[in-house]
């Protein structure tokens, strides 16, 4: 399988990180003694971030360092001009010494900011850090404070481990914020079955994410199918690939509801065309212009999207399951490539949650129903099996009413362990394993009267995972919930009994959140009971701390999480809203500063 080179599918260039070396502006001995050390500190940070970060599209992250150290407002203004010209979307100020806070600080209200004040005794970098944090708070420009735990010597160019962790956490979150700005969410259809998440709230996207919402009717799919607005050569290639790599599994429809072989073959053909069209709608396709469809070749510059499907589409046509599954997967007939973020049932809030996870990790995301809590007692009653290990206190059945990214099989491996890799690390063997772990089943026509094909797989256990979800609450606005945990394995016979009590044509992830006996994480049942909607977005790895930092940048409070306290990293000003009660402080700070884009 071809491994495609990273490319930017969106208009413009990926955001860069700007590094601002600030300095004591007093000449005649003070500034001169600090110039090399301060600029060296900035260059070290730039090299560290460039070496350790990639954008979600796989391209390396570029850092832009100010031309000079910043000792006053003139140099601050010159740096701001350079950053605007270079496309900087994230700002990190570094210094080993005292500087004039409000004269040297970054004043751009839309760029996420952090300041690293060097912990040394020769010069008071910590004093500047405290002073400029006060200035940021007073001026309503929240910034993240980075200060190493251990004292370093003034000439020490090493970046301590705790500083590295905060630099990376801030940068990952800041780049996610900057990447979303100016992009689109494409709603392909409207509200699906009355699901609140698919009532796409345009002010939320505009004010909190800096994005626009593009909307089309699902008849655009029928128009493009009827008029042949897709690449016919790629269609033939894709259909042949599907026949070779997407094995059909059992048809679970009873005889009265089964579709004929001819109908099923037609469903495959429509499903492949829908996948091509859905992709072209999101990001365009220059091939369409060659075919005479210049307007359609443009696409909608969508960084994420959703397909309504049920019921107006699926009552008449093949469902969108194949389209959603293959687009959200990190590979297709063209090879390994960046996954698309496409929400089932046009649940835009879950689509955004998927997008946040993808921007932080570069990996595909699982879209799933948070379907069932299985207590140990219920599992034993139904199957005779006693849950054990990680699952001893119960499990959550995450199962999508349709597709999920094939990466979610957990068939990708590193050092023998299952995982969902950043897409640029996936090998041809990984992709093959995911395909082999997946079967495709005729859609259950009780649900999908128009037919179609649905994915079925079981996520391998032992993977660290994070489930998250943004919900909208009248009077409050958006609020994020996070649950870190693990995928778990069940014996085959136990899985089959539990899985076939619902629709067995859908992919399953058995998930256990980490619990601590308190609040919404008192036990597994309580996590399920407090989940805010019927869907969740699941990412590989424990990324809750990164999500918390990202949410704070966007001014979205987190009302439920199980991230260890020592890993929570928010803007310094948040402590002023209640240092003794950080969760309440988060709500108060987000309300006070308001959405990032107003």
PDB file of C-alpha atoms in Angstrom, residues 188 216-232 235-236 265-281 288 291 293 296 307 313-314 316-320 322-323 450:
ATOM      1  CA  UNK A 188     -23.971  17.468   4.757  1.00  0.00           C
ATOM      2  CA  UNK A 216     -25.513  21.580   1.882  1.00  0.00           C
ATOM      3  CA  UNK A 217     -28.569  19.449   1.303  1.00  0.00           C
ATOM      4  CA  UNK A 218     -28.099  15.706   0.842  1.00  0.00           C
ATOM      5  CA  UNK A 219     -29.631  16.041  -2.620  1.00  0.00           C
ATOM      6  CA  UNK A 220     -26.179  17.280  -3.658  1.00  0.00           C
ATOM      7  CA  UNK A 221     -25.065  13.654  -3.412  1.00  0.00           C
ATOM      8  CA  UNK A 222     -27.858  12.478  -5.702  1.00  0.00           C
ATOM      9  CA  UNK A 223     -27.122  15.287  -8.157  1.00  0.00           C
ATOM     10  CA  UNK A 224     -23.462  14.380  -8.355  1.00  0.00           C
ATOM     11  CA  UNK A 225     -24.231  10.688  -8.721  1.00  0.00           C
ATOM     12  CA  UNK A 226     -26.798  11.291 -11.489  1.00  0.00           C
ATOM     13  CA  UNK A 227     -24.612  13.811 -13.343  1.00  0.00           C
ATOM     14  CA  UNK A 228     -21.396  11.841 -12.848  1.00  0.00           C
ATOM     15  CA  UNK A 229     -19.609  14.552 -10.858  1.00  0.00           C
ATOM     16  CA  UNK A 230     -16.767  12.387  -9.578  1.00  0.00           C
ATOM     17  CA  UNK A 231     -13.587  10.991 -11.073  1.00  0.00           C
ATOM     18  CA  UNK A 232     -14.705   7.909 -13.070  1.00  0.00           C
ATOM     19  CA  UNK A 235     -14.258   5.236  -8.965  1.00  0.00           C
ATOM     20  CA  UNK A 236     -13.241   2.117 -10.877  1.00  0.00           C
ATOM     21  CA  UNK A 265     -23.905  -4.871  -5.521  1.00  0.00           C
ATOM     22  CA  UNK A 266     -25.655  -1.613  -6.389  1.00  0.00           C
ATOM     23  CA  UNK A 267     -25.296  -0.567  -2.743  1.00  0.00           C
ATOM     24  CA  UNK A 268     -21.522  -1.082  -2.979  1.00  0.00           C
ATOM     25  CA  UNK A 269     -21.384   1.040  -6.102  1.00  0.00           C
ATOM     26  CA  UNK A 270     -23.362   3.852  -4.517  1.00  0.00           C
ATOM     27  CA  UNK A 271     -21.346   3.615  -1.292  1.00  0.00           C
ATOM     28  CA  UNK A 272     -18.070   4.075  -3.155  1.00  0.00           C
ATOM     29  CA  UNK A 273     -19.464   7.005  -5.132  1.00  0.00           C
ATOM     30  CA  UNK A 274     -20.673   8.600  -1.894  1.00  0.00           C
ATOM     31  CA  UNK A 275     -17.194   8.293  -0.386  1.00  0.00           C
ATOM     32  CA  UNK A 276     -15.636  10.040  -3.374  1.00  0.00           C
ATOM     33  CA  UNK A 277     -18.280  12.748  -3.354  1.00  0.00           C
ATOM     34  CA  UNK A 278     -18.135  13.318   0.392  1.00  0.00           C
ATOM     35  CA  UNK A 279     -14.375  13.783   0.233  1.00  0.00           C
ATOM     36  CA  UNK A 280     -14.639  16.124  -2.768  1.00  0.00           C
ATOM     37  CA  UNK A 281     -17.294  18.174  -0.996  1.00  0.00           C
ATOM     38  CA  UNK A 288     -13.257  17.665 -11.337  1.00  0.00           C
ATOM     39  CA  UNK A 291     -13.808  17.062 -16.216  1.00  0.00           C
ATOM     40  CA  UNK A 293     -16.959  20.814 -13.100  1.00  0.00           C
ATOM     41  CA  UNK A 296     -17.531  21.549  -7.665  1.00  0.00           C
ATOM     42  CA  UNK A 307     -23.462  13.416   7.190  1.00  0.00           C
ATOM     43  CA  UNK A 313     -31.438   9.590   3.106  1.00  0.00           C
ATOM     44  CA  UNK A 314     -31.309   6.058   4.501  1.00  0.00           C
ATOM     45  CA  UNK A 316     -34.361   5.712   0.244  1.00  0.00           C
ATOM     46  CA  UNK A 317     -30.667   5.141  -0.495  1.00  0.00           C
ATOM     47  CA  UNK A 318     -27.645   3.184   0.684  1.00  0.00           C
ATOM     48  CA  UNK A 319     -26.534   4.418   4.080  1.00  0.00           C
ATOM     49  CA  UNK A 320     -23.419   6.542   4.621  1.00  0.00           C
ATOM     50  CA  UNK A 322     -18.942   3.030   4.156  1.00  0.00           C
ATOM     51  CA  UNK A 323     -18.308   6.674   3.326  1.00  0.00           C
ATOM     52  CA  UNK A 450     -32.303   1.820   1.405  1.00  0.00           C
TER      53      UNK A 450
END
